[in-house]
């Protein structure tokens, strides 16, 4: 039988129905403003104190190339194949050995390898946070952590801090009042302030967590970058914290961030749930990158490499600290971090860091205004200066430009591009 011949239908097509709306958690969380500022500061000739990037000329390119060669030559089929969610056993072993050497006895089974420590934060958040749960943070704190908690629908509550970080008495009061699920903290060389929580306060935070029932998330990407002063043990190592701390570590600042390799050390139950969350997120972290990192740790001397990086960063920090007084307006204050990548400064009354950034960028120098790092009560006079990606000579020139920009800029609030991570 022949099919009926279809006649041309002149009826106009109905207007398409738009797809359903985006989730509120997506639309209510600010995008990463780092891109905008990095775009501006990537213009050739700009001296940027803005980005939180490691110095690329210090990457051990030769050592890493050799490690990838070894992974792809000795075990190519394994290196290019799917692998387990928990991570390559030899890399878990190596991470555990480094954590143990830093004073926290750790077995390979305690560790989950993640795609950057950022993913570890996402997995812990997915595992612990329901919409409406309270998350405590330092004020100011790491911008992408605020985004992570925002996307999970958490109610983020800042804990009062001073120049050494969290005030334990204030934490006590706030935990009793808010009944939070977790405290997120970057206790060592914090982003954005560079400050470090002293050991006595860490002990008090651990006691509060144990007494009042609280998870602790200790984010430590900078801890190995100490330039002076005594090592302060991890919060996770203090009595009370053992069964409730998710410790997040990273290879980004000591090897290279492009590897996207981090780790989570957590109590067994939390880790088991995080493994399921990771399966849903990316199945596992890149096999070849993990094997290359494990070969690197076996063949190269990472501690010697970190020592080289430390020496360079210490000189750069000192160059920034030496010149800052001449660049910033009289009455400004700033800290002297013992490590990490950032100096935190505050302009005098009547000045606004975001307005100043516009003037600075026109003079080919950049920094990050501090306001967006605050979970509440932003301080428009604050700014973050990263000292890692320029030589001391360039830092000196950058500060000269900054001084000129400040002299040319009238104090007062004004618009400007959003800041970075
Ligand atoms: N936490 C903090 C406090 C950071 O500053 C950063 C990177 N800027 C991260 C986590 C993410 O690091 P990773 O590259 O390991 O994902």
Coordinates of C-alpha atoms and ligand atoms in Angstrom, one line a residue:
X1 CA 0.0 0.0 0.0
X2 CA 1.2 3.5 -0.8
X3 CA 1.6 5.9 2.0
X4 CA -0.7 8.9 1.7
X5 CA 1.0 11.9 0.2
X6 CA 1.4 14.5 2.9
X7 CA 0.1 17.9 2.1
X8 CA 2.0 21.0 2.9
X9 CA 0.5 22.3 6.2
X10 CA 0.4 26.2 6.5
X11 CA -0.2 26.2 10.3
X12 CA 2.5 28.3 11.9
X13 CA 4.8 26.4 14.3
X14 CA 4.0 27.1 18.0
X15 CA 6.5 29.3 19.9
X16 CA 9.0 27.0 21.6
X17 CA 8.5 26.6 25.4
X18 CA 11.7 27.8 27.2
X19 CA 13.5 25.1 29.2
X20 CA 13.0 25.1 33.0
X21 CA 14.8 27.6 35.2
X22 CA 18.3 27.2 36.6
X23 CA 18.6 25.9 40.2
X24 CA 18.5 28.7 42.8
X25 CA 21.8 27.6 44.2
X26 CA 23.5 28.2 40.8
X27 CA 21.9 31.6 40.2
X28 CA 22.4 32.8 43.8
X29 CA 26.1 32.0 43.9
X30 CA 28.5 34.6 42.3
X31 CA 30.7 33.4 39.5
X32 CA 34.5 33.4 39.9
X33 CA 35.5 37.0 39.5
X34 CA 39.2 35.9 39.2
X35 CA 38.8 35.6 35.4
X36 CA 38.0 39.2 34.9
X37 CA 40.9 40.5 36.8
X38 CA 43.3 38.0 35.4
X39 CA 42.3 39.0 31.9
X40 CA 43.2 42.6 32.8
X41 CA 46.4 41.7 34.5
X42 CA 47.6 39.3 31.7
X43 CA 48.2 42.3 29.5
X44 CA 51.9 42.4 28.7
X45 CA 53.8 44.7 31.0
X46 CA 51.4 44.5 33.9
X47 CA 53.0 43.7 37.3
X48 CA 50.3 41.7 39.1
X49 CA 50.1 41.2 42.8
X50 CA 46.6 39.9 42.1
X51 CA 46.6 36.2 41.2
X52 CA 47.3 33.5 43.8
X53 CA 49.6 31.6 41.4
X54 CA 52.8 29.8 42.0
X55 CA 55.9 31.1 40.0
X56 CA 55.9 29.1 36.7
X57 CA 59.7 29.6 36.2
X58 CA 60.2 27.6 39.4
X59 CA 58.3 24.5 38.3
X60 CA 60.6 21.5 38.1
X61 CA 59.7 21.0 34.4
X62 CA 62.5 18.5 33.7
X63 CA 61.8 16.4 36.7
X64 CA 58.1 16.3 35.9
X65 CA 58.7 15.5 32.2
X66 CA 60.9 12.6 33.3
X67 CA 58.2 11.3 35.7
X68 CA 55.6 11.4 33.0
X69 CA 58.1 9.6 30.7
X70 CA 58.6 6.9 33.3
X71 CA 54.8 6.4 33.8
X72 CA 54.2 6.2 30.1
X73 CA 57.2 4.0 29.4
X74 CA 57.1 1.5 32.2
X75 CA 53.3 1.1 32.7
X76 CA 51.6 2.7 29.6
X77 CA 48.5 0.5 29.8
X78 CA 47.9 1.2 33.4
X79 CA 48.8 4.9 33.1
X80 CA 46.2 5.4 30.4
X81 CA 43.5 3.2 31.8
X82 CA 40.6 3.9 34.2
X83 CA 41.6 3.3 37.8
X84 CA 40.2 3.2 41.4
X85 CA 38.3 6.1 42.9
X86 CA 40.5 6.2 46.0
X87 CA 43.6 6.8 44.0
X88 CA 46.8 5.1 42.9
X89 CA 48.2 3.1 45.9
X90 CA 51.7 4.4 45.5
X91 CA 50.6 8.0 45.6
X92 CA 48.4 7.4 48.6
X93 CA 51.4 5.8 50.3
X94 CA 53.6 8.8 49.4
X95 CA 51.0 11.3 50.7
X96 CA 50.6 9.3 53.9
X97 CA 54.3 9.2 54.4
X98 CA 54.6 12.9 54.0
X99 CA 51.7 13.6 56.4
X100 CA 53.3 11.2 58.9
X101 CA 56.7 13.0 58.6
X102 CA 54.9 16.3 59.3
X103 CA 53.6 15.0 62.6
X104 CA 50.3 13.3 61.8
X105 CA 50.5 9.5 61.7
X106 CA 48.7 8.5 58.5
X107 CA 48.2 5.3 56.6
X108 CA 47.6 5.1 52.9
X109 CA 44.0 3.9 53.6
X110 CA 43.3 7.2 55.4
X111 CA 43.9 9.1 52.2
X112 CA 41.7 9.8 49.1
X113 CA 43.4 11.4 46.1
X114 CA 41.4 14.2 44.6
X115 CA 41.4 16.4 41.5
X116 CA 43.0 19.3 43.4
X117 CA 42.2 20.1 47.0
X118 CA 39.3 22.1 45.7
X119 CA 37.6 18.9 44.8
X120 CA 38.2 17.5 48.3
X121 CA 36.4 20.6 49.6
X122 CA 33.5 19.9 47.3
X123 CA 33.3 16.2 48.3
X124 CA 33.3 17.0 52.0
X125 CA 30.6 19.6 51.5
X126 CA 28.5 17.2 49.4
X127 CA 28.9 14.6 52.1
X128 CA 28.1 16.8 55.1
X129 CA 25.9 19.8 54.1
X130 CA 22.2 19.9 53.6
X131 CA 20.6 23.1 52.3
X132 CA 20.1 25.5 55.3
X133 CA 22.9 23.9 57.4
X134 CA 25.2 26.4 59.0
X135 CA 28.9 26.5 58.0
X136 CA 31.3 28.6 60.0
X137 CA 34.2 30.4 58.3
X138 CA 36.9 32.8 59.1
X139 CA 36.2 36.3 58.0
X140 CA 37.7 37.0 55.5
X141 CA 38.1 33.6 53.9
X142 CA 39.0 31.8 50.6
X143 CA 36.6 32.9 47.9
X144 CA 36.1 29.5 46.2
X145 CA 35.1 28.0 49.6
X146 CA 32.4 30.6 49.9
X147 CA 31.2 29.6 46.4
X148 CA 31.3 25.9 47.3
X149 CA 29.2 26.4 50.4
X150 CA 26.9 28.7 48.6
X151 CA 26.3 26.1 45.9
X152 CA 25.4 23.6 48.6
X153 CA 22.8 25.9 50.0
X154 CA 24.6 26.4 53.3
X155 CA 24.1 29.4 55.6
X156 CA 27.6 30.7 56.0
X157 CA 28.3 32.4 59.3
X158 CA 31.6 34.2 59.9
X159 CA 33.5 33.6 63.1
X160 CA 35.1 36.8 64.7
X161 CA 38.9 36.8 64.0
X162 CA 41.8 39.1 64.9
X163 CA 45.2 39.3 63.2
X164 CA 46.0 35.8 64.4
X165 CA 42.8 34.2 63.1
X166 CA 39.8 32.7 64.9
X167 CA 39.0 33.9 68.4
X168 CA 38.3 30.7 70.3
X169 CA 35.9 32.2 72.9
X170 CA 33.9 33.8 70.1
X171 CA 33.9 30.4 68.3
X172 CA 32.5 28.8 71.5
X173 CA 29.6 31.2 71.7
X174 CA 28.8 31.0 68.0
X175 CA 28.8 27.2 68.0
X176 CA 26.5 27.0 70.9
X177 CA 24.2 29.5 69.3
X178 CA 24.2 28.4 65.6
X179 CA 24.6 24.7 66.0
X180 CA 26.8 24.5 62.8
X181 CA 27.7 21.4 60.9
X182 CA 31.3 22.4 60.3
X183 CA 34.0 24.9 60.7
X184 CA 36.0 25.6 57.5
X185 CA 39.5 27.1 58.2
X186 CA 42.8 27.7 56.5
X187 CA 44.8 28.0 59.7
X188 CA 48.3 28.2 58.1
X189 CA 49.3 31.2 55.8
X190 CA 45.6 31.8 55.1
X191 CA 44.2 32.9 51.8
X192 CA 43.6 35.9 51.7
X193 CA 45.3 37.2 54.8
X194 CA 48.5 35.2 55.1
X195 CA 48.0 34.8 58.8
X196 CA 48.6 31.7 60.9
X197 CA 46.5 30.4 63.8
X198 CA 48.8 29.8 66.8
X199 CA 49.0 26.4 68.4
X200 CA 47.2 27.4 71.6
X201 CA 44.2 28.5 69.6
X202 CA 44.3 25.4 67.5
X203 CA 44.1 23.3 70.6
X204 CA 41.1 25.4 71.8
X205 CA 39.3 25.0 68.5
X206 CA 39.8 21.3 68.6
X207 CA 38.4 21.2 72.2
X208 CA 35.4 23.2 71.2
X209 CA 34.7 20.9 68.2
X210 CA 34.9 17.8 70.4
X211 CA 32.8 19.3 73.2
X212 CA 30.0 20.9 71.2
X213 CA 30.0 18.4 68.2
X214 CA 31.4 20.0 65.1
X215 CA 33.2 18.8 62.0
X216 CA 36.5 20.6 61.2
X217 CA 37.7 21.2 57.7
X218 CA 41.3 22.1 57.7
X219 CA 42.4 23.4 54.3
X220 CA 46.2 23.5 54.0
X221 CA 47.6 24.2 50.5
X222 CA 50.3 26.6 51.8
X223 CA 51.7 24.9 55.0
X224 CA 54.9 23.8 53.4
X225 CA 55.8 27.3 52.3
X226 CA 57.2 28.6 55.6
X227 CA 60.0 31.2 55.4
X228 CA 60.6 31.9 59.0
X229 CA 59.2 31.0 62.5
X230 CA 58.5 27.6 64.0
X231 CA 56.3 24.9 62.4
X232 CA 52.8 24.9 64.0
X233 CA 51.2 21.4 64.0
X234 CA 48.0 20.8 62.0
X235 CA 44.7 21.4 63.7
X236 CA 44.0 17.8 62.8
X237 CA 46.8 16.7 65.2
X238 CA 45.3 18.3 68.3
X239 CA 43.3 16.3 70.9
X240 CA 39.6 16.3 70.1
X241 CA 40.1 16.8 66.4
X242 CA 41.2 13.2 65.5
X243 CA 37.7 11.8 64.7
X244 CA 36.2 14.9 63.1
X245 CA 38.8 16.6 60.9
X246 CA 38.9 16.6 57.1
X247 CA 42.4 17.7 56.3
X248 CA 42.8 18.9 52.7
X249 CA 46.2 18.9 51.1
X250 CA 47.5 19.9 47.7
X251 CA 50.4 19.4 45.3
X252 CA 49.5 22.7 43.5
X253 CA 51.8 25.0 45.4
X254 CA 54.7 22.6 45.9
X255 CA 54.7 20.8 42.5
X256 CA 52.4 22.5 40.0
X257 CA 48.7 23.4 40.0
X258 CA 48.1 22.2 36.5
X259 CA 48.5 18.6 37.7
X260 CA 45.3 19.1 39.6
X261 CA 46.4 16.8 42.4
X262 CA 45.2 17.1 45.9
X263 CA 44.2 14.8 48.8
X264 CA 41.7 14.3 51.6
X265 CA 42.7 12.7 54.9
X266 CA 39.5 12.0 56.8
X267 CA 38.0 9.6 59.4
X268 CA 36.8 6.4 57.7
X269 CA 33.1 7.0 57.6
X270 CA 33.4 10.5 56.1
X271 CA 36.0 9.2 53.6
X272 CA 33.7 6.4 52.5
X273 CA 30.9 8.8 51.7
X274 CA 33.4 11.1 50.0
X275 CA 34.5 8.2 47.7
X276 CA 30.9 7.7 46.6
X277 CA 30.6 11.5 45.9
X278 CA 33.8 11.4 43.9
X279 CA 32.5 8.4 41.9
X280 CA 29.6 10.6 40.9
X281 CA 31.8 13.6 40.2
X282 CA 34.6 12.2 38.1
X283 CA 35.1 8.4 38.8
X284 CA 38.7 9.1 39.7
X285 CA 41.6 11.5 39.3
X286 CA 43.7 11.2 36.1
X287 CA 45.7 8.0 36.3
X288 CA 48.6 9.2 34.3
X289 CA 49.0 12.4 36.5
X290 CA 48.8 10.3 39.7
X291 CA 51.4 7.8 38.5
X292 CA 53.7 10.6 37.3
X293 CA 53.4 12.4 40.6
X294 CA 54.2 9.1 42.4
X295 CA 57.3 8.5 40.2
X296 CA 58.3 12.1 40.8
X297 CA 58.1 11.6 44.6
X298 CA 60.2 8.5 44.2
X299 CA 62.9 9.8 41.9
X300 CA 63.2 13.5 42.6
X301 CA 63.7 15.3 45.9
X302 CA 60.5 17.2 46.4
X303 CA 61.8 18.6 49.7
X304 CA 64.8 20.1 48.0
X305 CA 62.6 21.6 45.3
X306 CA 60.3 23.1 47.9
X307 CA 63.4 24.6 49.7
X308 CA 64.4 26.3 46.4
X309 CA 60.8 27.7 46.0
X310 CA 60.8 28.9 49.6
X311 CA 64.1 30.8 49.2
X312 CA 62.8 32.5 46.1
X313 CA 59.4 33.3 47.7
X314 CA 61.0 34.6 50.9
X315 CA 63.1 37.1 48.8
X316 CA 59.9 38.2 47.0
X317 CA 58.0 38.6 50.2
X318 CA 60.8 40.7 51.7
X319 CA 60.9 42.9 48.6
X320 CA 57.2 43.5 48.9
X321 CA 57.4 44.2 52.7
X322 CA 60.4 46.5 52.2
X323 CA 58.7 48.7 49.5
X324 CA 55.1 48.7 50.7
X325 CA 55.5 51.5 53.2
X326 CA 56.5 53.9 50.4
X327 CA 53.8 52.7 48.0
X328 CA 50.7 52.8 50.3
X329 CA 49.3 56.0 51.8
X330 CA 50.5 57.1 55.2
X331 CA 48.4 55.4 57.9
X332 CA 48.1 52.1 56.0
X333 CA 48.7 48.9 57.9
X334 CA 49.8 45.4 56.7
X335 CA 51.0 42.2 58.2
X336 CA 54.2 40.2 57.9
X337 CA 53.2 36.6 57.0
X338 CA 55.7 33.9 58.0
X339 CA 54.9 31.9 54.8
X340 CA 52.5 31.3 52.0
X341 CA 51.8 33.7 49.1
X342 CA 49.9 36.7 50.5
X343 CA 50.3 40.0 52.4
X344 CA 47.1 41.6 53.7
X345 CA 47.0 45.4 53.9
X346 CA 44.5 48.0 55.0
X347 CA 44.3 51.5 53.7
X348 CA 43.6 54.5 56.0
X349 CA 40.2 56.0 56.7
X350 CA 38.4 57.3 53.5
X351 CA 40.2 55.1 51.0
X352 CA 38.6 52.3 49.0
X353 CA 40.7 49.5 47.6
X354 CA 38.3 48.8 44.7
X355 CA 38.4 52.4 43.5
X356 CA 42.2 52.3 43.8
X357 CA 42.4 49.2 41.6
X358 CA 41.0 51.0 38.6
X359 CA 43.8 53.6 39.0
X360 CA 46.4 50.9 39.6
X361 CA 45.4 48.9 36.4
X362 CA 45.8 52.0 34.3
X363 CA 49.4 52.2 35.6
X364 CA 49.9 48.5 34.8
X365 CA 50.0 47.2 38.3
X366 CA 47.3 45.1 40.0
X367 CA 46.2 43.7 43.4
X368 CA 43.0 42.2 44.7
X369 CA 40.5 44.3 46.8
X370 CA 39.7 42.4 50.0
X371 CA 35.9 43.0 50.2
X372 CA 34.7 39.8 48.3
X373 CA 36.6 37.6 50.6
X374 CA 34.4 38.5 53.6
X375 CA 31.4 36.3 54.4
X376 CA 29.9 39.4 56.1
X377 CA 30.8 43.0 57.0
X378 CA 33.3 43.5 54.1
X379 CA 36.0 46.0 54.8
X380 CA 36.4 48.1 51.6
X381 CA 39.8 49.4 52.8
X382 CA 41.5 46.0 52.7
X383 CA 43.5 44.4 49.8
X384 CA 45.5 41.2 49.2
X385 CA 48.9 41.3 47.6
X386 CA 50.5 38.2 46.2
X387 CA 54.3 38.3 46.0
X388 CA 55.1 35.0 44.3
X389 CA 55.1 35.6 40.6
X390 CA 57.5 38.5 40.2
X391 CA 61.2 38.9 40.9
X392 CA 62.2 41.4 43.7
X393 CA 63.2 43.9 41.0
X394 CA 59.8 43.6 39.4
X395 CA 58.1 43.9 42.7
X396 CA 60.0 47.1 43.4
X397 CA 58.9 48.5 40.1
X398 CA 55.3 47.3 40.8
X399 CA 55.3 49.2 44.1
X400 CA 56.6 52.3 42.4
X401 CA 53.7 52.2 40.0
X402 CA 51.3 51.5 42.8
X403 CA 52.6 54.5 44.7
X404 CA 52.1 56.7 41.6
X405 CA 48.5 55.3 41.1
X406 CA 47.7 56.1 44.8
X407 CA 49.0 59.6 44.5
X408 CA 46.9 60.2 41.4
X409 CA 43.7 58.6 42.8
X410 CA 41.3 60.6 45.0
X411 CA 40.3 58.7 48.1
X412 CA 36.7 57.5 48.2
X413 CA 34.5 54.6 47.0
X414 CA 34.0 53.8 43.4
X415 CA 33.3 50.9 40.9
X416 CA 35.9 48.5 39.7
X417 CA 36.4 45.1 38.4
X418 CA 35.8 42.1 40.7
X419 CA 38.7 40.6 42.4
X420 CA 40.3 37.2 42.2
X421 CA 41.0 34.1 44.0
Ligands
LIG1 N1 42.2 26.2 49.3 C1 42.8 27.4 49.3 C2 42.8 28.2 50.6 C3 43.4 27.9 48.2 O1 44.0 29.1 48.2 C4 43.4 27.1 47.0 C5 44.0 27.6 45.7 N2 44.1 28.9 45.5 C6 42.8 25.9 47.0 C7 42.2 25.4 48.2 C8 42.7 25.0 45.8 O2 43.8 24.4 45.5 P1 44.0 23.2 44.5 O3 44.8 23.7 43.4 O4 44.7 22.1 45.3 O5 42.6 22.8 44.1

